[in-house]
PDB file of C-alpha atoms and ligand atoms in Angstrom:
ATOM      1  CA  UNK A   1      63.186  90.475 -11.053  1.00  0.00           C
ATOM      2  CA  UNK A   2      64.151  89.105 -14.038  1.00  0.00           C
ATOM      3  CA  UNK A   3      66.092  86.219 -12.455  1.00  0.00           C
ATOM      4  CA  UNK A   4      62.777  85.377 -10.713  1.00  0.00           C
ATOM      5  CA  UNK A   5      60.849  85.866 -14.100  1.00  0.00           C
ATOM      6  CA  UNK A   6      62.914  83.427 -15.651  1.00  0.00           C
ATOM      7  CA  UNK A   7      63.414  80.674 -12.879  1.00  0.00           C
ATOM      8  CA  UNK A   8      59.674  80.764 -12.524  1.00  0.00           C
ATOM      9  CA  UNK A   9      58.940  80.180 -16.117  1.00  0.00           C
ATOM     10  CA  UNK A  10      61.269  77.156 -16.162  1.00  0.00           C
ATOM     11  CA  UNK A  11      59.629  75.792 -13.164  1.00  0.00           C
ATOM     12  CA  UNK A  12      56.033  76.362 -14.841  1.00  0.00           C
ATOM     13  CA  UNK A  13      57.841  74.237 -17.870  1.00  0.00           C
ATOM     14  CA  UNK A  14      59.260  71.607 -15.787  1.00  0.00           C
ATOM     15  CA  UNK A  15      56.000  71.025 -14.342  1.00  0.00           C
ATOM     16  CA  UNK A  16      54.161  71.173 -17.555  1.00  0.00           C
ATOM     17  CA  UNK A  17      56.459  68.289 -19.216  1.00  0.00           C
ATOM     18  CA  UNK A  18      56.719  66.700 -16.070  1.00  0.00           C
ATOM     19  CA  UNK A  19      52.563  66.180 -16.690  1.00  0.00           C
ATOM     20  CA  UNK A  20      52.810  65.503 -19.807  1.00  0.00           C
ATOM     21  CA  UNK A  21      55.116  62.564 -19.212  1.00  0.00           C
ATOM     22  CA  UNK A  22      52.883  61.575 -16.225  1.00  0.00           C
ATOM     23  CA  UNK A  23      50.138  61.471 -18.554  1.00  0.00           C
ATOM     24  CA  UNK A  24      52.362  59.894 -21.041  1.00  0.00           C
ATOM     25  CA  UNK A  25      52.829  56.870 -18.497  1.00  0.00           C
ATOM     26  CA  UNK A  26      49.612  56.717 -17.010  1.00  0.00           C
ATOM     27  CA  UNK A  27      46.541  57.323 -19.104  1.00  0.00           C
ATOM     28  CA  UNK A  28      44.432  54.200 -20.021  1.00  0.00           C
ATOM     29  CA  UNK A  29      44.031  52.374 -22.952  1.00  0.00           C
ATOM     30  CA  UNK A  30      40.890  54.251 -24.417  1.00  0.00           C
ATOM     31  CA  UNK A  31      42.327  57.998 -23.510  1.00  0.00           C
ATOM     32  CA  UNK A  32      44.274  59.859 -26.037  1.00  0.00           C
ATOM     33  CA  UNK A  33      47.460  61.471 -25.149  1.00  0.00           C
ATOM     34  CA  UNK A  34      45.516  65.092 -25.665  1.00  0.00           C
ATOM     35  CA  UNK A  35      42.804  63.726 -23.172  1.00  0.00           C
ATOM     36  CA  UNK A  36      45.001  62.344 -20.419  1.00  0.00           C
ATOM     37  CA  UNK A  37      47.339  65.328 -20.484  1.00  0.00           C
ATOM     38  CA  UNK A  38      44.242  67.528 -19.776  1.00  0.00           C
ATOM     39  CA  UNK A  39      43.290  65.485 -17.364  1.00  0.00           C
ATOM     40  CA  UNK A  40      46.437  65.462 -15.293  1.00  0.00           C
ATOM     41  CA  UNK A  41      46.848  68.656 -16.240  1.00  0.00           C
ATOM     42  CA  UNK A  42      43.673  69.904 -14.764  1.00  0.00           C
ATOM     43  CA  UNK A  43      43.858  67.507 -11.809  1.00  0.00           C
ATOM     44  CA  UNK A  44      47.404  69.425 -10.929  1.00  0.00           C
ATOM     45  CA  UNK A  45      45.894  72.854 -10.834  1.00  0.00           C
ATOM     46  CA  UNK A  46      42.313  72.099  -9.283  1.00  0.00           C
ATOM     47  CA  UNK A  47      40.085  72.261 -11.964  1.00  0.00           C
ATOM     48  CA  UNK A  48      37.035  69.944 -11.787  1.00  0.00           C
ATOM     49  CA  UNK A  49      37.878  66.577 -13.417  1.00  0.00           C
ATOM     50  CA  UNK A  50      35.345  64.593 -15.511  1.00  0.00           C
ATOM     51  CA  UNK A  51      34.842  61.162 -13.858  1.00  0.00           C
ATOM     52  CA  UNK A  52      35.801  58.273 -14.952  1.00  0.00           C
ATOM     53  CA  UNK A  53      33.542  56.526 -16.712  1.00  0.00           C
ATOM     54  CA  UNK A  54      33.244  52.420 -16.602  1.00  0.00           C
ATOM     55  CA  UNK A  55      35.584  50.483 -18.117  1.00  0.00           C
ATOM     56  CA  UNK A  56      34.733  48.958 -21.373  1.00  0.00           C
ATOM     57  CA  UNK A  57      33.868  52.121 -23.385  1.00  0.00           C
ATOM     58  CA  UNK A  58      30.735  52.596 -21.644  1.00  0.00           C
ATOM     59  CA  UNK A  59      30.288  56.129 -22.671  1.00  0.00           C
ATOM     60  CA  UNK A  60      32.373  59.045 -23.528  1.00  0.00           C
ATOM     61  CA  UNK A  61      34.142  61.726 -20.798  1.00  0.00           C
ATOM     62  CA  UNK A  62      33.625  65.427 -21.046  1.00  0.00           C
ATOM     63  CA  UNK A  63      37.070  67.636 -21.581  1.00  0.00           C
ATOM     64  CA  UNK A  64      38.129  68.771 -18.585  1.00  0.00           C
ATOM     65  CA  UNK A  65      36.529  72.449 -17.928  1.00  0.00           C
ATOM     66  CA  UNK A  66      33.522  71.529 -20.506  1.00  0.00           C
ATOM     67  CA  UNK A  67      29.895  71.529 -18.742  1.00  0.00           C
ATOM     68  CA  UNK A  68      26.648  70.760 -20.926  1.00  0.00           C
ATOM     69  CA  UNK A  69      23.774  70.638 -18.981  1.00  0.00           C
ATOM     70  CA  UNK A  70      22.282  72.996 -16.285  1.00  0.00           C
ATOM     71  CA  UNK A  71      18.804  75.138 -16.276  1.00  0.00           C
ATOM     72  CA  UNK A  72      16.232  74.857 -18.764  1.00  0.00           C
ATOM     73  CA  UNK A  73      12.328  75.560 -18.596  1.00  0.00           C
ATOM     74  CA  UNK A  74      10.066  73.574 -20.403  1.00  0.00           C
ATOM     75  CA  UNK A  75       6.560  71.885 -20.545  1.00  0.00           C
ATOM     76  CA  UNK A  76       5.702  68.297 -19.739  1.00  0.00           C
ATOM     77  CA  UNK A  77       3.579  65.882 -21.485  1.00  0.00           C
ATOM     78  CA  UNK A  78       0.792  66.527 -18.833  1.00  0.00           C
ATOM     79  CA  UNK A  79       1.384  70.456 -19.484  1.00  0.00           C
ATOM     80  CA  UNK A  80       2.641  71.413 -16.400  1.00  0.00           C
ATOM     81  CA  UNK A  81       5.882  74.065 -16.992  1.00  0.00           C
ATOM     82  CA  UNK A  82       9.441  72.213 -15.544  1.00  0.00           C
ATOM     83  CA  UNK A  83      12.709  73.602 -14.661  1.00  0.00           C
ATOM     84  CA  UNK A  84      15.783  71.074 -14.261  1.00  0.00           C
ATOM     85  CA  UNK A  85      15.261  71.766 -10.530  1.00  0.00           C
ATOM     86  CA  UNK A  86      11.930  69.350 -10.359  1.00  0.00           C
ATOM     87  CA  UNK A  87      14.398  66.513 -11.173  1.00  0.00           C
ATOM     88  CA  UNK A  88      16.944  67.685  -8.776  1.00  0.00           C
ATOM     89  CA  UNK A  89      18.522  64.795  -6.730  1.00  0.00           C
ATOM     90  CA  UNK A  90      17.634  62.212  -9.754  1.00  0.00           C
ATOM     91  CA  UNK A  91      19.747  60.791 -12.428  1.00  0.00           C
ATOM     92  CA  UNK A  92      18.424  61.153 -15.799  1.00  0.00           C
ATOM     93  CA  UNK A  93      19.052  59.565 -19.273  1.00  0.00           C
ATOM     94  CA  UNK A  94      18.291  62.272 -21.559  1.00  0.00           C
ATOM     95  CA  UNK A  95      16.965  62.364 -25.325  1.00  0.00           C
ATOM     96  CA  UNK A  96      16.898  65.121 -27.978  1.00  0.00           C
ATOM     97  CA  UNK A  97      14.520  63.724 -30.739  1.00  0.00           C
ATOM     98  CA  UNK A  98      10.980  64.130 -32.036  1.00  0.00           C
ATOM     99  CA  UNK A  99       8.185  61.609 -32.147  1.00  0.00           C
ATOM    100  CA  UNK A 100       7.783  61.126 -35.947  1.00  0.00           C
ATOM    101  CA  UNK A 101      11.284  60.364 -36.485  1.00  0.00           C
ATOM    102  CA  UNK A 102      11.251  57.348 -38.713  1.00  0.00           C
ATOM    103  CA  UNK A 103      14.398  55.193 -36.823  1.00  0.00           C
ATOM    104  CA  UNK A 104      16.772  56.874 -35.150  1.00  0.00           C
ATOM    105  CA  UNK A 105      14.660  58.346 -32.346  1.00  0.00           C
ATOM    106  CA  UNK A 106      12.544  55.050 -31.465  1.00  0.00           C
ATOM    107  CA  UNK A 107      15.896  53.278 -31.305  1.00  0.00           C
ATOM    108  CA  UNK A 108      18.105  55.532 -29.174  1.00  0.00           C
ATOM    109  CA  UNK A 109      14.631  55.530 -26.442  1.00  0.00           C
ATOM    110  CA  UNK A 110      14.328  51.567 -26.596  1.00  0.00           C
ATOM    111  CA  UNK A 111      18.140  51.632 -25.801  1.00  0.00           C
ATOM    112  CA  UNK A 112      17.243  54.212 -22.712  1.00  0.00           C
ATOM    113  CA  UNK A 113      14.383  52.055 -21.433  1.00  0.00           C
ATOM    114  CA  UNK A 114      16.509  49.028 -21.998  1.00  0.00           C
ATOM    115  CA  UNK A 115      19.202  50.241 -19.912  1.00  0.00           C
ATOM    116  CA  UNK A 116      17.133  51.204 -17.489  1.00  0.00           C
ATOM    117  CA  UNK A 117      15.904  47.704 -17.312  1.00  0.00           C
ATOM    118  CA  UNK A 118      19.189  46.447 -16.883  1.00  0.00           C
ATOM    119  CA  UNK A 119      19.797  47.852 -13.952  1.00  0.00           C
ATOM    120  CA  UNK A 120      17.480  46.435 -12.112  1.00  0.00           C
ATOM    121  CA  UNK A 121      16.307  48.226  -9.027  1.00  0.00           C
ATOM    122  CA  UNK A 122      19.046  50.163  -9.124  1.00  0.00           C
ATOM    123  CA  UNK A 123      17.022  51.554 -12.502  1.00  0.00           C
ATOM    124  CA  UNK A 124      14.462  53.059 -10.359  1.00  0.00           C
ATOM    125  CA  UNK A 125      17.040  56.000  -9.535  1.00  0.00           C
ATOM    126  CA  UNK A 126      17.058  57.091 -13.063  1.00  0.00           C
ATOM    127  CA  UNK A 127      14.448  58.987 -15.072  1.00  0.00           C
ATOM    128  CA  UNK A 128      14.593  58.538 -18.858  1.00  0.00           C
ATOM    129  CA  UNK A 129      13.341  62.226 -20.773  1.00  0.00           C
ATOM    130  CA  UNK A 130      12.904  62.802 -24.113  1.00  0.00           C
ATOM    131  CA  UNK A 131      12.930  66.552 -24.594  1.00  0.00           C
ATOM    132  CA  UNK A 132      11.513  67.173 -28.500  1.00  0.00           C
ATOM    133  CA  UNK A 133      13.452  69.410 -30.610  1.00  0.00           C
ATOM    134  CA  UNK A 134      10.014  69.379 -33.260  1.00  0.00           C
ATOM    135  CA  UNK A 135       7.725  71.879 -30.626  1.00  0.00           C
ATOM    136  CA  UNK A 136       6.121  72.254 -33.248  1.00  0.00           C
ATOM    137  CA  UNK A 137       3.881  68.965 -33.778  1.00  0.00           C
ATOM    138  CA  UNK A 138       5.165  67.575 -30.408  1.00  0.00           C
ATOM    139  CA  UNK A 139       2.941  68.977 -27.871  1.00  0.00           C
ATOM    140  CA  UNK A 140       2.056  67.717 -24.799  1.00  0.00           C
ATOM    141  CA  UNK A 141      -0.656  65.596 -25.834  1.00  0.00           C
ATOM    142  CA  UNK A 142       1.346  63.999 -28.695  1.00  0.00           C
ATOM    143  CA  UNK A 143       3.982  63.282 -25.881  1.00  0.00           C
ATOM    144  CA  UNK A 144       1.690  62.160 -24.169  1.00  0.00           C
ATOM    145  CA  UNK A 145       1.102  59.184 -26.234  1.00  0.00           C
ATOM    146  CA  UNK A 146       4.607  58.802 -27.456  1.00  0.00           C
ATOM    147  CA  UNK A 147       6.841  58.560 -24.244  1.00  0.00           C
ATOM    148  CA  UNK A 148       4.632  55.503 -22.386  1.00  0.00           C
ATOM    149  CA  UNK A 149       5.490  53.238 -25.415  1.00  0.00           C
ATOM    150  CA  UNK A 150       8.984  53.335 -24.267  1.00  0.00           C
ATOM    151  CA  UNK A 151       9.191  53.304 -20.936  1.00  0.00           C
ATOM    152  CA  UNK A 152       5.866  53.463 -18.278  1.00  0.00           C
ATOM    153  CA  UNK A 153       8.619  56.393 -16.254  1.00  0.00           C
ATOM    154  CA  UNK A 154       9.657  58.171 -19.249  1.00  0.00           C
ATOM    155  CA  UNK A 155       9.157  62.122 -19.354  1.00  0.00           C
ATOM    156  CA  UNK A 156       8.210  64.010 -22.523  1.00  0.00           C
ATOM    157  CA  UNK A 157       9.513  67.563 -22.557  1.00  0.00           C
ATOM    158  CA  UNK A 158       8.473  70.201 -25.043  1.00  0.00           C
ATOM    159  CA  UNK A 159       7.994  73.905 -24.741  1.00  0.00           C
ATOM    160  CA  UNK A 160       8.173  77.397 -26.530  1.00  0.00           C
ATOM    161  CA  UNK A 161      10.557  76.906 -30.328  1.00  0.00           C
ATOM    162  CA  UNK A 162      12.698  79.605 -28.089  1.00  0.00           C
ATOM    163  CA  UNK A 163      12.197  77.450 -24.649  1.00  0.00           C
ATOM    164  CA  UNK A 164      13.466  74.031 -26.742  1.00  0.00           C
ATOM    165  CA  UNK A 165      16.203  76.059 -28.179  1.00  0.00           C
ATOM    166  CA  UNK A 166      17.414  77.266 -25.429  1.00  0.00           C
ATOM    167  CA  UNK A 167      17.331  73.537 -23.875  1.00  0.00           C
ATOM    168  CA  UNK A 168      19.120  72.426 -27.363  1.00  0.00           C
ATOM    169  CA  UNK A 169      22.287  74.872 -27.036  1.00  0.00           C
ATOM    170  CA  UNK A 170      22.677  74.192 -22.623  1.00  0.00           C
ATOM    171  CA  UNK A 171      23.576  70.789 -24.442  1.00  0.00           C
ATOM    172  CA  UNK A 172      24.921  71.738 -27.428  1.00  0.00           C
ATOM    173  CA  UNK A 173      22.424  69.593 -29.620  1.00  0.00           C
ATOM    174  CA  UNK A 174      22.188  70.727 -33.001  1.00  0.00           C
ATOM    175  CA  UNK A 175      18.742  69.850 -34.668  1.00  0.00           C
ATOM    176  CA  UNK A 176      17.312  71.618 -38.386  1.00  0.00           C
ATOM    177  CA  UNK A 177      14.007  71.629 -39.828  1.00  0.00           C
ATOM    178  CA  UNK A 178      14.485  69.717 -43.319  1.00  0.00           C
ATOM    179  CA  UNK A 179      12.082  70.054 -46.103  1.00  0.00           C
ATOM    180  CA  UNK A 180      12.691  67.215 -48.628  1.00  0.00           C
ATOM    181  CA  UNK A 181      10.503  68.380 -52.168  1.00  0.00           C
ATOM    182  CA  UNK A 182       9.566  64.326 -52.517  1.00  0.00           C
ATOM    183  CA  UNK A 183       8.134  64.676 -49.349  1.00  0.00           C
ATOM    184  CA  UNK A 184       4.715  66.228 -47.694  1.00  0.00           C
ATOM    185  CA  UNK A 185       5.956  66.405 -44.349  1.00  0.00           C
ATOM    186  CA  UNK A 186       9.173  68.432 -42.895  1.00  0.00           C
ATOM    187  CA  UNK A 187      11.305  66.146 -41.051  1.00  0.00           C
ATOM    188  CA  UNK A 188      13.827  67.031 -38.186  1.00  0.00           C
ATOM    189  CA  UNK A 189      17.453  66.519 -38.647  1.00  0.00           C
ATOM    190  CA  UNK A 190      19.325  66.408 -35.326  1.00  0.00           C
ATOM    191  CA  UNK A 191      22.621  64.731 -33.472  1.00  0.00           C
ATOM    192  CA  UNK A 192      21.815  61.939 -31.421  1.00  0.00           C
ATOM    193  CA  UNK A 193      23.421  61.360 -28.168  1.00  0.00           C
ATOM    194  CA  UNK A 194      22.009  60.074 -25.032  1.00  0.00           C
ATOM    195  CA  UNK A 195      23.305  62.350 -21.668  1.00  0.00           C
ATOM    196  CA  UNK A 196      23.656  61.018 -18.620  1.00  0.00           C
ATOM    197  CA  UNK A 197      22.611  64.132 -16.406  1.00  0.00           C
ATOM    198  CA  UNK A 198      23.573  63.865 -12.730  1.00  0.00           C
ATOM    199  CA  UNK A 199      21.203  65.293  -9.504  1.00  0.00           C
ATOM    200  CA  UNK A 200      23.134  68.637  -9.860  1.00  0.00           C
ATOM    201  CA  UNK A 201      21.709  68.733 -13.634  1.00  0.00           C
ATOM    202  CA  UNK A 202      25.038  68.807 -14.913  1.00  0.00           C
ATOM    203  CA  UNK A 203      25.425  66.473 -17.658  1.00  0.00           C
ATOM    204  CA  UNK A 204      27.948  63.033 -16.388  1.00  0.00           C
ATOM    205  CA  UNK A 205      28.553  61.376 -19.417  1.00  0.00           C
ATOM    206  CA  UNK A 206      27.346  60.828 -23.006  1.00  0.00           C
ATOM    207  CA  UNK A 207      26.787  58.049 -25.296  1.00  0.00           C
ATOM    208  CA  UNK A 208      27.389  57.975 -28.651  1.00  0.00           C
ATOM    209  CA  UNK A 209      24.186  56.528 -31.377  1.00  0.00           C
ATOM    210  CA  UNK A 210      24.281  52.499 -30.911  1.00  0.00           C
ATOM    211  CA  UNK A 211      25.915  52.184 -27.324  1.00  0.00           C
ATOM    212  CA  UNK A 212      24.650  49.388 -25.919  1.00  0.00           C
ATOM    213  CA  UNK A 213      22.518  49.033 -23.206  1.00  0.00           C
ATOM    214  CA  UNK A 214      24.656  47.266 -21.149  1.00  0.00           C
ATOM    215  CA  UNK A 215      27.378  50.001 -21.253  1.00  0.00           C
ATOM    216  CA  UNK A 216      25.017  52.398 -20.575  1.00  0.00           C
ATOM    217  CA  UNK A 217      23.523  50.786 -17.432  1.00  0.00           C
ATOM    218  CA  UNK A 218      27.697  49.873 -16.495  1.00  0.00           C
ATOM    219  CA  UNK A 219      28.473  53.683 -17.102  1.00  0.00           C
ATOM    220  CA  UNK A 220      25.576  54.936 -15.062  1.00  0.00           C
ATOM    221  CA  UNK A 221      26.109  52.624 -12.573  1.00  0.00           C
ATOM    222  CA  UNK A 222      29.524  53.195 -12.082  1.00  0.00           C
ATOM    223  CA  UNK A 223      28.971  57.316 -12.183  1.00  0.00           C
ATOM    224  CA  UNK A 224      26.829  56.552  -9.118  1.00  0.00           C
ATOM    225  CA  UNK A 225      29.484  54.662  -7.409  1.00  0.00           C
ATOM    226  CA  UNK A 226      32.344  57.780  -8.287  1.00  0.00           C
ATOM    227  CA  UNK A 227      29.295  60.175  -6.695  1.00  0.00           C
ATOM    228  CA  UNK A 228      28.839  58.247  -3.522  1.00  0.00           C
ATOM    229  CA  UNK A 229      32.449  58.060  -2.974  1.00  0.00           C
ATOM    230  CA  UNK A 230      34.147  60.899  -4.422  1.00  0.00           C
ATOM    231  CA  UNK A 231      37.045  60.583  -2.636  1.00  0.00           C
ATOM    232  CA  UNK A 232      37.894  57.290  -4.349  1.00  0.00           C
TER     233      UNK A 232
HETATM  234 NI1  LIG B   1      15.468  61.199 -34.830  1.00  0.00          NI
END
């Protein structure tokens, strides 16, 4: 029993190092060692494996075994209540900001609607969201007027402060309610990533503040490709 304990164990190892120099020899330019070793690691035992995302940076891979994303019910700018399943089937490029953000927000959404744009056609599969993490003074009707500036297509999401929450953590947005004493107004302090969210609401990919449009549209493009031919 022992014997078996023993022989299996240095098997287990000899794999193990055997994927580690695998990954070693084959990960790509812009993967870490870390990275590429999970990969290969969870390709070998049959875990769900992020997909590659375009070459050229064009956003940034979940770990292996990491999923952001899934259910969430909120409110949309008209004030109808949504779930992630009345955008099931459609891409999305998905916002966490607030409409009286000074810079950061306005940016990030002209990058979304530019990308968009760059697509072409193709852009017409995608559906660009802003979901506010400021409930608060972002209500439908302020949506309303806010999300049309961007993009004629783009959704404005609010809800409940515990419905946005909830939203927040499925994608592990952090946001904080600052109060600066040289200031009237509270301002929102938040992290600012654009998600690509795929039809199974399961977030694809994820772009880091000042990605460029084009990489975006390449990396959405190119997670469409990997979904119509998975096999590839
Ligand atoms: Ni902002």
């Amino acid at each position: 029993m022992l014997r078996i304990i023993r022989f299996s164990s240095i098997l287990l190892l000899t794999l193990v190092a055997g994927i580690w120099a695998y990954a070693w020899v084959s990960k790509s330019p812009n993967e870490s060692l870390g990275e590429a070793f999970a990969n290969r690691l969870a390709s070998v035992f049959g875990q769900e494996m992020a997909v590659p995302t375009a070459s050229g940076g064009g956003g940034m891979q979940l770990p292996a075994g990491m999923s952001l994303g899934g259910p969430f019910e909120l409110v949309n700018q008209a004030g109808q209540p949504v779930t992630e399943r009345d955008f099931a089937g459609r891409w999305l490029l998905v916002y966490f900001g607030f409409t009286y953000c000074p810079d950061v927000c306005p940016t990030e959404l002209g990058t979304i609607a530019s990308a968009i744009d760059a697509m072409g056609p193709q852009g017409e599969s995608v559906t660009p969201v802003l979901i506010t993490i400021d409930p608060q003074r972002d209500t439908p009707a302020q949506l309303a007027d806010y999300v049309p500036r961007f993009h004629p297509r783009m959704q404005g999401l609010t809800g409940t402060a515990e419905q946005v929450a909830a939203a927040a953590r499925r994608y592990r947005v952090y946001f904080a309610r600052v109060q600066r004493p040289d200031m009237t107004d509270y301002v929102m302090d938040h992290s600012s990533f654009i998600y690509l969210v795929g039809p199974d609401a399961k977030v694809r990919a994820l772009f880091r503040p000042e990605t460029s449009p084009e990489a975006i549209a390449a990396a959405v493009q190119a997670q469409q490709r990997a979904a119509r031919n998975p096999a590839s």
